[in-house]
Short mmCIF file of C-alpha atoms (C1' of nucleotides) in Angstrom, two decimals:
data_model
loop_
_atom_site.label_atom_id
_atom_site.label_comp_id
_atom_site.label_asym_id
_atom_site.label_seq_id
_atom_site.Cartn_x
_atom_site.Cartn_y
_atom_site.Cartn_z
CA UNK Q 694 60.33 73.05 92.68
CA UNK Q 695 63.81 74.40 92.15
CA UNK Q 696 64.34 77.21 89.73
CA UNK Q 697 67.08 75.39 87.95
CA UNK Q 698 68.39 71.93 88.40
CA UNK Q 699 71.03 70.00 86.60
CA UNK Q 700 73.27 67.06 86.83
CA UNK Q 701 70.24 64.92 86.16
CA UNK Q 702 71.01 64.77 82.48
CA UNK Q 703 74.73 65.00 82.30
CA UNK Q 704 76.07 63.26 85.34
CA UNK Q 705 74.47 59.81 85.41
CA UNK Q 706 76.07 59.13 82.03
CA UNK Q 707 79.42 59.56 83.72
CA UNK Q 708 80.96 56.62 85.51
CA UNK Q 709 84.11 56.67 87.58
CA UNK Q 710 86.99 54.40 86.73
CA UNK Q 711 87.88 52.55 89.88
CA UNK Q 712 90.88 50.89 88.29
CA UNK Q 713 92.43 54.24 87.45
CA UNK Q 714 95.19 55.66 89.64
CA UNK Q 715 93.40 59.00 89.38
CA UNK Q 716 91.53 59.62 92.66
CA UNK Q 717 87.77 59.23 92.42
CA UNK Q 718 87.10 62.70 93.82
CA UNK Q 719 89.36 64.15 91.15
CA UNK Q 720 87.66 62.28 88.34
CA UNK Q 721 84.32 63.62 89.48
CA UNK Q 722 85.62 67.16 89.96
CA UNK Q 723 87.23 67.07 86.55
CA UNK Q 724 84.03 65.94 84.91
CA UNK Q 725 82.01 68.64 86.64
CA UNK Q 726 84.58 71.25 85.67
CA UNK Q 727 84.42 70.11 82.06
CA UNK Q 728 80.64 70.27 82.16
CA UNK Q 729 80.80 73.81 83.48
CA UNK Q 730 83.39 74.93 80.97
CA UNK Q 731 81.55 73.33 78.07
CA UNK Q 732 78.36 75.13 78.98
CA UNK Q 733 76.47 71.98 79.89
CA UNK Q 734 76.15 73.47 83.38
CA UNK Q 735 75.70 77.19 82.70
CA UNK Q 736 76.15 79.98 85.20
CA UNK Q 737 73.54 80.00 87.88
CA UNK Q 738 72.75 76.32 87.61
CA UNK Q 739 71.80 74.69 90.88
CA UNK Q 740 73.51 71.33 91.08
CA UNK Q 741 71.94 68.23 92.52
CA UNK Q 742 72.51 67.82 96.22
CA UNK Q 743 75.65 65.98 97.15
CA UNK Q 744 73.90 63.01 98.70
CA UNK Q 745 72.01 62.16 95.52
CA UNK Q 746 75.05 62.82 93.36
CA UNK Q 747 77.15 60.51 95.51
CA UNK Q 748 74.50 57.81 95.29
CA UNK Q 749 74.07 58.06 91.53
CA UNK Q 750 77.82 57.81 91.05
CA UNK Q 751 78.19 54.99 93.53
CA UNK Q 752 80.43 57.01 95.81
CA UNK Q 753 80.37 57.82 99.49
CA UNK Q 754 79.31 61.26 100.55
CA UNK Q 755 82.76 62.36 101.83
CA UNK Q 756 84.25 61.53 98.45
CA UNK Q 757 81.57 63.51 96.69
CA UNK Q 758 82.10 66.37 99.13
CA UNK Q 759 85.76 66.38 98.37
CA UNK Q 760 85.07 66.75 94.67
CA UNK Q 761 82.71 69.63 95.42
CA UNK Q 762 85.25 71.32 97.67
CA UNK Q 763 87.79 71.08 94.89
CA UNK Q 764 85.45 73.08 92.67
CA UNK Q 765 84.87 75.61 95.44
CA UNK Q 766 88.62 76.06 95.79
CA UNK Q 767 88.83 76.73 92.09
CA UNK Q 768 86.10 79.32 92.37
CA UNK Q 769 83.75 77.53 89.99
CA UNK Q 770 80.85 76.97 92.37
CA UNK Q 771 79.47 78.41 95.58
CA UNK Q 772 77.89 76.31 98.28
CA UNK Q 773 75.33 77.59 100.78
CA UNK Q 774 73.88 75.64 103.61
CA UNK Q 775 70.17 75.14 103.15
CA UNK Q 776 70.38 76.30 99.55
CA UNK Q 777 72.63 74.15 97.45
CA UNK Q 778 75.56 74.35 95.08
CA UNK Q 779 75.46 76.96 92.36
CA UNK Q 780 77.66 77.50 89.31
CA UNK Q 781 79.16 80.99 89.33
CA UNK Q 782 80.52 83.31 86.71
CA UNK Q 783 82.44 81.08 84.28
CA UNK Q 784 84.82 83.92 83.53
CA UNK Q 785 86.51 83.41 86.87
CA UNK Q 786 88.73 80.46 86.18
CA UNK Q 787 92.25 79.66 87.14
CA UNK Q 788 92.36 81.62 90.38
CA UNK Q 789 95.87 81.01 91.52
CA UNK Q 790 98.54 79.22 89.62
CA UNK Q 791 102.19 79.84 89.27
CA UNK Q 792 102.33 80.36 85.54
CA UNK Q 793 105.06 81.70 83.35
CA UNK Q 794 104.71 84.29 80.67
CA UNK Q 795 105.54 81.58 78.15
CA UNK Q 796 102.65 79.43 79.32
CA UNK Q 797 100.30 82.38 79.39
CA UNK Q 798 101.07 83.35 75.83
CA UNK Q 799 100.94 79.77 74.59
CA UNK Q 800 97.55 79.28 76.18
CA UNK Q 801 96.30 82.41 74.48
CA UNK Q 802 97.47 81.01 71.17
CA UNK Q 803 99.94 83.80 70.62
CA UNK Q 804 102.87 81.61 69.60
CA UNK Q 805 105.56 82.78 71.96
CA UNK Q 806 109.15 82.81 70.86
CA UNK Q 807 112.19 83.37 73.03
CA UNK Q 808 115.56 84.73 72.19
CA UNK Q 809 118.22 84.15 74.80
CA UNK Q 810 120.21 87.37 74.98
CA UNK Q 811 122.73 85.99 77.45
CA UNK Q 812 123.31 82.91 79.55
CA UNK Q 813 126.29 83.05 81.83
CA UNK Q 814 127.70 82.42 85.27
CA UNK Q 815 128.18 85.61 87.24
CA UNK Q 816 128.96 86.71 90.77
CA UNK Q 817 125.87 87.59 92.76
CA UNK Q 818 125.57 91.26 93.60
CA UNK Q 819 124.04 92.49 96.84
CA UNK Q 820 120.46 92.61 95.53
CA UNK Q 821 120.55 89.21 93.89
CA UNK Q 822 122.31 87.61 96.85
CA UNK Q 823 119.74 88.93 99.29
CA UNK Q 824 116.73 87.88 97.25
CA UNK Q 825 118.18 84.48 96.41
CA UNK Q 826 119.43 83.85 99.91
CA UNK Q 827 123.00 83.12 98.85
CA UNK Q 828 126.29 84.70 99.87
CA UNK Q 829 127.26 87.87 98.08
CA UNK Q 830 129.86 87.11 95.47
CA UNK Q 831 128.87 83.48 95.07
CA UNK Q 832 128.33 82.21 91.56
CA UNK Q 833 124.85 82.23 90.11
CA UNK Q 834 123.46 81.75 86.63
CA UNK Q 835 122.14 84.85 84.93
CA UNK Q 836 119.68 84.40 82.10
CA UNK Q 837 118.46 87.30 80.00
CA UNK Q 838 115.69 86.57 77.54
CA UNK Q 839 113.58 88.53 75.11
CA UNK Q 840 110.12 87.09 74.75
CA UNK Q 841 108.03 87.90 71.71
CA UNK Q 842 104.63 86.94 70.41
CA UNK Q 843 103.30 87.37 66.92
CA UNK Q 844 106.61 88.88 65.89
CA UNK Q 845 106.48 91.71 68.44
CA UNK Q 846 108.63 91.84 71.55
CA UNK Q 847 106.69 91.58 74.79
CA UNK Q 848 109.16 91.42 77.61
CA UNK Q 849 112.79 91.43 78.60
CA UNK Q 850 113.32 88.99 81.42
CA UNK Q 851 116.39 88.76 83.63
CA UNK Q 852 116.58 85.75 85.93
CA UNK Q 853 119.08 84.57 88.51
CA UNK Q 854 119.27 80.98 89.71
CA UNK Q 855 121.60 79.12 92.06
CA UNK Q 856 124.22 77.37 89.98
CA UNK Q 857 123.37 73.99 91.48
CA UNK Q 858 119.88 73.68 90.06
CA UNK Q 859 120.73 74.65 86.49
CA UNK Q 860 121.33 71.64 84.27
CA UNK Q 861 119.41 72.84 81.24
CA UNK Q 862 120.98 74.54 78.25
CA UNK Q 863 120.56 77.76 76.37
CA UNK Q 864 118.65 75.87 73.66
CA UNK Q 865 116.14 74.50 76.14
CA UNK Q 866 115.26 78.05 77.17
CA UNK Q 867 114.35 78.99 73.62
CA UNK Q 868 111.53 76.47 73.53
CA UNK Q 869 110.45 76.03 77.15
CA UNK Q 870 109.42 78.21 80.04
CA UNK Q 871 111.86 78.57 82.89
CA UNK Q 872 109.50 77.07 85.45
CA UNK Q 873 108.91 74.08 83.25
CA UNK Q 874 112.63 73.39 83.09
CA UNK Q 875 113.10 73.84 86.82
CA UNK Q 876 110.19 71.54 87.61
CA UNK Q 877 111.53 68.88 85.25
CA UNK Q 878 114.65 68.73 87.38
CA UNK Q 879 112.61 67.54 90.31
CA UNK Q 880 112.38 70.85 92.12
CA UNK Q 881 108.98 71.19 93.81
CA UNK Q 882 107.91 74.80 93.44
CA UNK Q 883 105.95 75.96 96.44
CA UNK Q 884 105.22 79.64 96.30
CA UNK Q 885 106.37 82.97 94.97
CA UNK Q 886 106.21 86.64 95.80
CA UNK Q 887 105.92 89.14 93.02
CA UNK Q 888 106.05 92.91 92.99
CA UNK Q 889 104.54 94.85 90.10
CA UNK Q 890 105.25 98.48 89.33
CA UNK Q 891 105.92 100.82 86.46
CA UNK Q 892 108.63 103.12 85.15
CA UNK Q 893 109.58 104.81 81.93
CA UNK Q 894 111.79 103.01 79.44
CA UNK Q 895 115.40 103.90 78.88
CA UNK Q 896 116.45 104.52 75.31
CA UNK Q 897 117.92 101.02 74.99
CA UNK Q 898 114.86 99.39 76.50
CA UNK Q 899 112.52 101.29 74.23
CA UNK Q 900 114.55 100.17 71.22
CA UNK Q 901 114.57 96.53 72.35
CA UNK Q 902 110.85 96.41 73.04
CA UNK Q 903 109.94 98.52 70.00
CA UNK Q 904 108.21 101.11 72.11
CA UNK Q 905 108.33 104.88 71.71
CA UNK Q 906 110.89 106.85 73.69
CA UNK Q 907 109.79 107.41 77.28
CA UNK Q 908 107.09 104.74 77.09
CA UNK Q 909 105.67 103.37 80.32
CA UNK Q 910 106.84 99.84 81.14
CA UNK Q 911 105.39 97.37 83.59
CA UNK Q 912 108.10 96.15 85.94
CA UNK Q 913 108.02 92.90 87.86
CA UNK Q 914 110.35 91.28 90.33
CA UNK Q 915 109.64 87.75 91.42
CA UNK Q 916 111.21 85.34 93.86
CA UNK Q 917 110.19 81.69 93.74
CA UNK Q 918 110.65 79.26 96.62
CA UNK Q 919 110.64 75.49 96.85
CA UNK Q 920 109.12 73.29 99.52
CA UNK Q 921 111.97 73.98 101.92
CA UNK Q 922 111.58 77.75 101.72
CA UNK Q 923 114.75 77.98 99.69
CA UNK Q 924 114.77 80.55 96.92
CA UNK Q 925 114.90 78.85 93.56
CA UNK Q 926 114.80 81.83 91.25
CA UNK Q 927 114.87 85.60 91.37
CA UNK Q 928 114.00 87.73 88.38
CA UNK Q 929 113.50 91.32 87.33
CA UNK Q 930 111.41 91.82 84.24
CA UNK Q 931 110.09 94.61 82.08
CA UNK Q 932 107.02 94.38 79.88
CA UNK Q 933 105.85 96.45 76.94
CA UNK Q 934 102.67 97.80 78.47
CA UNK Q 935 101.07 98.40 75.11
CA UNK Q 936 101.11 94.69 74.37
CA UNK Q 937 100.83 92.96 77.71
CA UNK Q 938 98.94 93.33 80.97
CA UNK Q 939 98.75 91.14 84.06
CA UNK Q 940 95.52 89.30 84.72
CA UNK Q 941 95.03 88.41 88.34
CA UNK Q 942 92.15 86.49 89.86
CA UNK Q 943 91.47 86.69 93.55
CA UNK Q 944 89.26 84.60 95.79
CA UNK Q 945 88.03 86.01 99.07
CA UNK G 1072 115.68 59.18 114.87
CA UNK G 1073 114.06 62.20 113.26
CA UNK G 1074 116.19 65.27 112.71
CA UNK G 1075 113.61 67.51 114.26
CA UNK G 1076 110.35 66.73 115.92
CA UNK G 1077 107.79 68.89 117.57
CA UNK G 1078 104.25 68.99 118.76
CA UNK G 1079 105.33 66.80 121.65
CA UNK G 1080 105.81 69.76 123.91
CA UNK G 1081 103.33 72.28 122.69
CA UNK G 1082 100.36 70.34 121.51
CA UNK G 1083 99.36 68.04 124.36
CA UNK G 1084 98.87 71.12 126.50
CA UNK G 1085 96.22 72.20 124.05
CA UNK G 1086 92.72 70.84 124.42
CA UNK G 1087 89.84 71.40 122.05
CA UNK G 1088 86.63 72.93 123.28
CA UNK G 1089 83.85 70.63 122.21
CA UNK G 1090 81.17 72.97 123.46
CA UNK G 1091 82.39 75.77 121.22
CA UNK G 1092 80.60 76.49 117.96
CA UNK G 1093 84.05 76.81 116.37
CA UNK G 1094 84.75 73.63 114.40
CA UNK G 1095 87.28 71.31 115.98
CA UNK G 1096 89.48 71.21 112.88
CA UNK G 1097 89.60 74.99 112.93
CA UNK G 1098 90.54 75.18 116.60
CA UNK G 1099 93.42 72.81 115.96
CA UNK G 1100 94.52 74.61 112.79
CA UNK G 1101 94.40 77.93 114.60
CA UNK G 1102 96.49 76.65 117.45
CA UNK G 1103 99.08 75.21 115.07
CA UNK G 1104 99.16 78.45 113.12
CA UNK G 1105 99.70 80.42 116.31
CA UNK G 1106 102.48 78.05 117.30
CA UNK G 1107 104.14 78.56 113.94
CA UNK G 1108 103.78 82.32 114.00
CA UNK G 1109 105.02 82.58 117.58
CA UNK G 1110 108.14 80.63 116.76
CA UNK G 1111 107.25 77.64 118.90
CA UNK G 1112 107.31 75.61 115.70
CA UNK G 1113 110.15 77.19 113.72
CA UNK G 1114 110.77 76.79 110.01
CA UNK G 1115 111.83 73.30 109.06
CA UNK G 1116 110.20 71.63 112.03
CA UNK G 1117 108.84 68.19 111.31
CA UNK G 1118 105.46 67.86 112.97
CA UNK G 1119 104.22 64.71 114.65
CA UNK G 1120 102.39 62.37 112.33
CA UNK G 1121 98.70 63.00 112.01
CA UNK G 1122 97.63 59.73 113.59
CA UNK G 1123 99.45 60.44 116.84
CA UNK G 1124 98.35 64.06 116.86
CA UNK G 1125 94.73 63.02 116.39
CA UNK G 1126 95.03 60.51 119.22
CA UNK G 1127 96.67 62.94 121.62
CA UNK G 1128 93.97 65.51 120.96
CA UNK G 1129 91.18 62.97 121.16
CA UNK G 1130 90.10 63.56 117.59
CA UNK G 1131 89.49 61.31 114.65
CA UNK G 1132 92.07 61.18 111.90
CA UNK G 1133 89.86 62.85 109.24
CA UNK G 1134 89.35 65.82 111.55
CA UNK G 1135 93.06 66.09 112.18
CA UNK G 1136 93.70 65.80 108.46
CA UNK G 1137 91.31 68.62 107.80
CA UNK G 1138 93.20 70.87 110.18
CA UNK G 1139 96.45 69.96 108.43
CA UNK G 1140 94.97 70.61 105.00
CA UNK G 1141 93.87 74.02 106.21
CA UNK G 1142 97.48 74.86 106.99
CA UNK G 1143 98.62 73.52 103.62
CA UNK G 1144 96.08 75.77 101.91
CA UNK G 1145 97.52 78.71 103.81
CA UNK G 1146 101.00 77.79 102.67
CA UNK G 1147 102.32 77.31 106.20
CA UNK G 1148 103.30 73.64 105.97
CA UNK G 1149 104.18 71.12 103.30
CA UNK G 1150 103.17 67.49 103.46
CA UNK G 1151 105.01 64.66 101.75
CA UNK G 1152 103.92 61.08 101.66
CA UNK G 1153 106.39 58.90 103.46
CA UNK G 1154 108.12 61.94 104.96
CA UNK G 1155 105.85 63.97 107.12
CA UNK G 1156 104.61 67.50 107.64
CA UNK G 1157 107.15 70.30 107.65
CA UNK G 1158 106.86 73.97 108.56
CA UNK G 1159 107.96 76.19 105.66
CA UNK G 1160 109.29 79.69 105.26
CA UNK G 1161 107.36 81.86 107.74
CA UNK G 1162 107.79 84.88 105.50
CA UNK G 1163 105.21 83.55 103.07
CA UNK G 1164 101.96 84.24 104.81
CA UNK G 1165 98.69 85.64 103.60
CA UNK G 1166 98.83 84.13 100.13
CA UNK G 1167 95.81 85.63 98.49
CA UNK G 1168 93.27 87.91 100.02
CA UNK G 1169 91.01 90.47 98.55
CA UNK G 1170 92.48 93.55 100.15
CA UNK G 1171 91.94 97.19 99.46
CA UNK G 1172 94.57 99.82 99.06
CA UNK G 1173 93.28 101.41 102.25
CA UNK G 1174 93.80 98.20 104.22
CA UNK G 1175 97.21 97.68 102.69
CA UNK G 1176 98.41 101.14 103.66
CA UNK G 1177 96.89 100.95 107.12
CA UNK G 1178 98.59 97.62 107.76
CA UNK G 1179 101.88 99.12 106.70
CA UNK G 1180 101.36 101.92 109.19
CA UNK G 1181 101.31 104.59 106.53
CA UNK G 1182 98.21 106.41 107.80
CA UNK G 1183 96.06 106.50 104.70
CA UNK G 1184 93.79 109.44 104.05
CA UNK G 1185 91.11 109.71 101.45
CA UNK G 1186 89.66 112.71 99.70
CA UNK G 1187 86.43 112.07 97.85
CA UNK G 1188 86.72 114.01 94.61
CA UNK G 1189 83.22 113.19 93.46
CA UNK G 1190 80.30 111.02 94.50
CA UNK G 1191 77.37 111.03 92.15
CA UNK G 1192 74.77 109.06 90.30
CA UNK G 1193 75.55 108.77 86.62
CA UNK G 1194 74.36 106.85 83.58
CA UNK G 1195 76.48 103.81 82.85
CA UNK G 1196 78.50 104.08 79.66
CA UNK G 1197 79.24 101.09 77.47
CA UNK G 1198 82.42 100.04 79.26
CA UNK G 1199 80.99 100.37 82.76
CA UNK G 1200 77.75 98.66 81.77
CA UNK G 1201 79.55 95.68 80.29
CA UNK G 1202 81.91 95.20 83.21
CA UNK G 1203 79.20 95.69 85.79
CA UNK G 1204 76.67 93.55 83.93
CA UNK G 1205 73.96 96.20 83.90
CA UNK G 1206 72.06 97.79 81.05
CA UNK G 1207 73.77 100.63 79.26
CA UNK G 1208 72.30 103.92 80.41
CA UNK G 1209 71.10 102.57 83.74
CA UNK G 1210 72.00 104.56 86.82
CA UNK G 1211 75.13 103.65 88.75
CA UNK G 1212 77.09 105.36 91.49
CA UNK G 1213 80.42 106.80 90.47
CA UNK G 1214 82.98 107.42 93.18
CA UNK G 1215 86.27 109.15 92.52
CA UNK G 1216 88.76 109.21 95.33
CA UNK G 1217 92.28 110.42 95.87
CA UNK G 1218 94.17 108.27 98.31
CA UNK G 1219 97.24 109.61 100.06
CA UNK G 1220 99.66 108.36 102.65
CA UNK G 1221 102.08 110.41 104.66
CA UNK G 1222 100.86 113.54 102.94
CA UNK G 1223 101.70 112.32 99.43
CA UNK G 1224 99.09 111.21 96.90
CA UNK G 1225 99.27 107.54 96.00
CA UNK G 1226 96.36 106.79 93.75
CA UNK G 1227 93.32 108.13 92.00
CA UNK G 1228 90.56 105.57 92.15
CA UNK G 1229 87.38 105.61 90.09
CA UNK G 1230 84.72 103.09 91.09
CA UNK G 1231 81.30 102.23 89.76
CA UNK G 1232 78.69 100.38 91.79
CA UNK G 1233 75.09 99.39 91.18
CA UNK G 1234 72.86 101.97 92.78
CA UNK G 1235 71.05 99.35 94.85
CA UNK G 1236 73.97 98.33 97.01
CA UNK G 1237 75.12 101.81 97.95
CA UNK G 1238 73.73 102.98 101.26
CA UNK G 1239 76.89 104.52 102.63
CA UNK G 1240 77.73 108.19 102.44
CA UNK G 1241 80.52 110.32 101.16
CA UNK G 1242 81.79 110.73 104.72
CA UNK G 1243 82.04 106.98 105.24
CA UNK G 1244 84.35 106.74 102.26
CA UNK G 1245 86.80 109.20 103.78
CA UNK G 1246 87.49 106.90 106.71
CA UNK G 1247 86.78 103.39 105.43
CA UNK G 1248 87.80 101.22 102.50
CA UNK G 1249 85.20 100.59 99.84
CA UNK G 1250 85.22 96.82 100.39
CA UNK G 1251 84.71 97.26 104.08
CA UNK G 1252 81.60 99.34 103.47
CA UNK G 1253 80.22 96.90 100.90
CA UNK G 1254 80.81 93.95 103.21
CA UNK G 1255 79.12 95.71 106.09
CA UNK G 1256 75.97 95.84 104.02
CA UNK G 1257 75.79 92.08 103.96
CA UNK G 1258 77.20 91.56 100.50
CA UNK G 1259 79.31 88.38 100.41
CA UNK G 1260 82.31 89.14 98.24
CA UNK G 1261 83.36 86.07 96.32
CA UNK G 1262 86.10 86.87 93.85
CA UNK G 1263 87.62 89.52 91.67
CA UNK G 1264 89.54 89.85 88.45
CA UNK G 1265 92.17 92.51 88.20
CA UNK G 1266 94.24 93.69 85.27
CA UNK G 1267 97.46 95.56 85.88
CA UNK G 1268 99.28 97.59 83.28
CA UNK G 1269 101.13 100.84 82.83
CA UNK G 1270 100.89 104.06 80.87
CA UNK G 1271 102.25 107.56 80.98
CA UNK G 1272 100.43 110.22 82.95
CA UNK G 1273 98.45 112.98 81.35
CA UNK G 1274 99.25 116.51 82.48
CA UNK G 1275 96.26 116.60 84.83
CA UNK G 1276 97.08 113.20 86.30
CA UNK G 1277 100.69 114.14 86.87
CA UNK G 1278 99.58 117.28 88.68
CA UNK G 1279 97.09 115.40 90.84
CA UNK G 1280 99.55 112.69 91.83
CA UNK G 1281 102.45 115.09 92.17
CA UNK G 1282 104.51 113.22 89.63
CA UNK G 1283 106.71 114.67 86.88
CA UNK G 1284 105.29 115.19 83.45
CA UNK G 1285 105.19 111.96 81.44
CA UNK G 1286 105.71 109.79 84.51
CA UNK G 1287 104.88 106.10 84.30
CA UNK G 1288 101.71 105.15 86.16
CA UNK G 1289 100.51 101.72 87.21
CA UNK G 1290 96.98 101.18 85.94
CA UNK G 1291 94.53 98.72 87.43
CA UNK G 1292 91.02 97.74 86.51
CA UNK G 1293 89.16 95.48 88.87
CA UNK G 1294 85.76 93.84 88.85
CA UNK G 1295 84.48 92.29 92.05
CA UNK G 1296 81.75 89.66 92.17
CA UNK G 1297 79.50 88.35 94.91
CA UNK G 1298 78.45 84.76 95.57
CA UNK G 1299 75.88 84.87 92.79
CA UNK G 1300 78.40 85.88 90.16
CA UNK G 1301 76.88 89.34 90.09
CA UNK G 1302 79.31 92.19 89.64
CA UNK G 1303 79.41 94.32 92.77
CA UNK G 1304 81.96 96.88 91.78
CA UNK G 1305 84.04 97.92 88.80
CA UNK G 1306 86.94 100.30 89.08
CA UNK G 1307 89.72 101.86 87.08
CA UNK G 1308 92.63 103.15 89.08
CA UNK G 1309 95.96 104.83 88.55
CA UNK G 1310 98.87 104.66 90.97
CA UNK G 1311 101.94 106.81 91.38
CA UNK G 1312 104.53 104.18 90.59
CA UNK G 1313 107.24 106.01 92.51
CA UNK G 1314 105.31 105.51 95.75
CA UNK G 1315 103.37 102.29 95.35
CA UNK G 1316 103.86 98.81 93.95
CA UNK G 1317 101.69 95.71 94.03
CA UNK G 1318 102.78 92.80 96.18
CA UNK G 1319 101.39 89.47 95.08
CA UNK G 1320 101.88 86.09 96.69
CA UNK G 1321 101.24 82.94 94.74
CA UNK G 1322 100.93 79.32 95.77
CA UNK G 1323 101.61 76.59 93.29
"C1'" DC M 229 58.40 71.23 108.08
"C1'" DA M 230 61.74 69.09 104.60
"C1'" DG M 231 66.00 69.82 102.24
"C1'" DT M 232 70.56 71.47 102.03
"C1'" DG M 233 75.44 71.64 103.18
"C1'" DG M 234 78.83 71.49 107.55
"C1'" DT M 235 81.01 68.63 110.82
"C1'" DC M 236 82.63 64.40 112.90
"C1'" DT M 237 83.62 59.48 113.75
"C1'" DA M 238 86.15 54.80 113.41
"C1'" DG M 239 87.62 52.18 110.89
"C1'" DA M 240 90.11 50.33 106.10
"C1'" DC M 241 93.49 49.85 102.28
"C1'" DC M 242 97.00 51.94 99.33
"C1'" DA M 243 101.35 54.53 97.57
"C1'" DC M 244 105.54 56.31 98.61
"C1'" DA M 245 110.08 57.27 101.25
"C1'" DC M 246 113.64 55.73 103.96
"C1'" DC M 247 116.35 52.16 106.23
"C1'" DG L 1085 110.17 46.29 106.66
"C1'" DT L 1086 108.27 50.43 109.03
"C1'" DG L 1087 106.25 54.79 108.99
"C1'" DT L 1088 104.23 58.47 106.57
"C1'" DG L 1089 100.47 60.84 104.21
"C1'" DG L 1090 96.55 59.88 100.43
"C1'" DT L 1091 92.19 57.91 99.56
"C1'" DC L 1092 87.75 55.91 100.63
"C1'" DT L 1093 83.68 54.12 103.14
"C1'" DA L 1094 79.07 54.17 105.79
"C1'" DG L 1095 77.17 55.90 108.75
"C1'" DA L 1096 75.76 60.02 112.41
"C1'" DC L 1097 74.22 64.57 114.16
"C1'" DC L 1098 73.91 69.56 113.59
"C1'" DA L 1099 72.90 74.37 111.50
"C1'" DC L 1100 70.83 76.93 108.25
"C1'" DT L 1101 67.28 77.99 104.49
"C1'" DG L 1102 62.91 78.19 102.67
"C1'" DT L 1103 57.90 76.69 102.79
#
DNA sequence: CAGTGGTCTAGACCACACC
DNA sequence: GTGTGGTCTAGACCACTGT
């Protein structure tokens, strides 16, 4: 007699749509994820075994396994041989995504606004050229933005992009995240490296971010690469530490 | 005529060991990873298609696919339908691991040293109790450490652990990372949430970290969970921002 | 012992990219 | 078209857990 068992009530009501272009494993994973997030499958729940689940959904076991593995990759469940599949701490969602500050704030319902402080074509200095992988002195687009939420400034963001991939306008940047715009141009973002640190604000920075003189700022530099290992974007950012912190989830 | 093609030279020499307990897909993935890291399969190389690779290794296609997917998850290759599998930027390894500051410094060859400032059993306050998921007032172990590298202090780390999982000693902490010790006791670390921010140093903190008065510090709070979603460790740390920054790699 | 997930096979059909 | 990876099936055997 298992201590807890679920999926018996919620899952048989669910049927996959075989005419949908959405893969079956993904439909199942999505439904399980929704059930976990909605509380229908609370933390600690032991799911039905994959063989029975596959049978009750009319799927093969490999397809069911793939759905399960998807949830493992997201950190929502843990699987143990001889034991079963257990729902873990629901707080640990969204382990690794390349999100922008704009998306983060929007998701938190904080109504982000962006003011573009400058948008111009400049010659790449040594630092920018090295991080972006372009020749020093070549032309790149420099974007400086002030992002606010709830009327208070959060961050000053300075980004450099190769001229060739910028076809959006200054207006687009006021209402969309930078990554969103880059992705819409067909660039497949692959990975990014980010360095976080801290330093005290200069007088101008303190004024801009409405922080006291000498306040501690979070600093971030990020380089984003596409599928070919080509740098797509390099940015140096400062954040008002009294109003923003970085949340990072890690899976072992 | 493909622009670049590989696997023809290196892979047929490789044979899987079917008597090994190491899964076949892992043996293959490991060999490919080694080939990539050694430069035998340089950046941009287009691998053989998975069907041929499977055949030449005497494996089924699903097994070969699994090896490939393993490399995709590690960020080493990119797969595109209709195109093939391509080796990407070798600089972007080790996307996301749960590492400790000790491990990070040791890997960088900076000879970390640790001084245990205190090691005692205390009653959990409200904040610690909530983050650790224990009752307020229950006994937990508090560890305060000063980590240095190259003779200079880097961070002051304050950790709280449930009393039950601490069987190591103060001496162990001077020469090993906290995660290493926890893992050695059979605890399966699953995931962690970390929050990074910044603030100015107090007078005592500045003195301890050998930073100027009012210096900006990086602050980090981290909660680590095991497979059961139980909190294993909660810590609040401060870092001398002039000597340490956080490197983070993200995969989209 | 029975039950669980972990691995592996040998096929099949489909969607997409390039020529 | 031809070739690529993406999805799916219906089995099989093994390793580990708990009774």
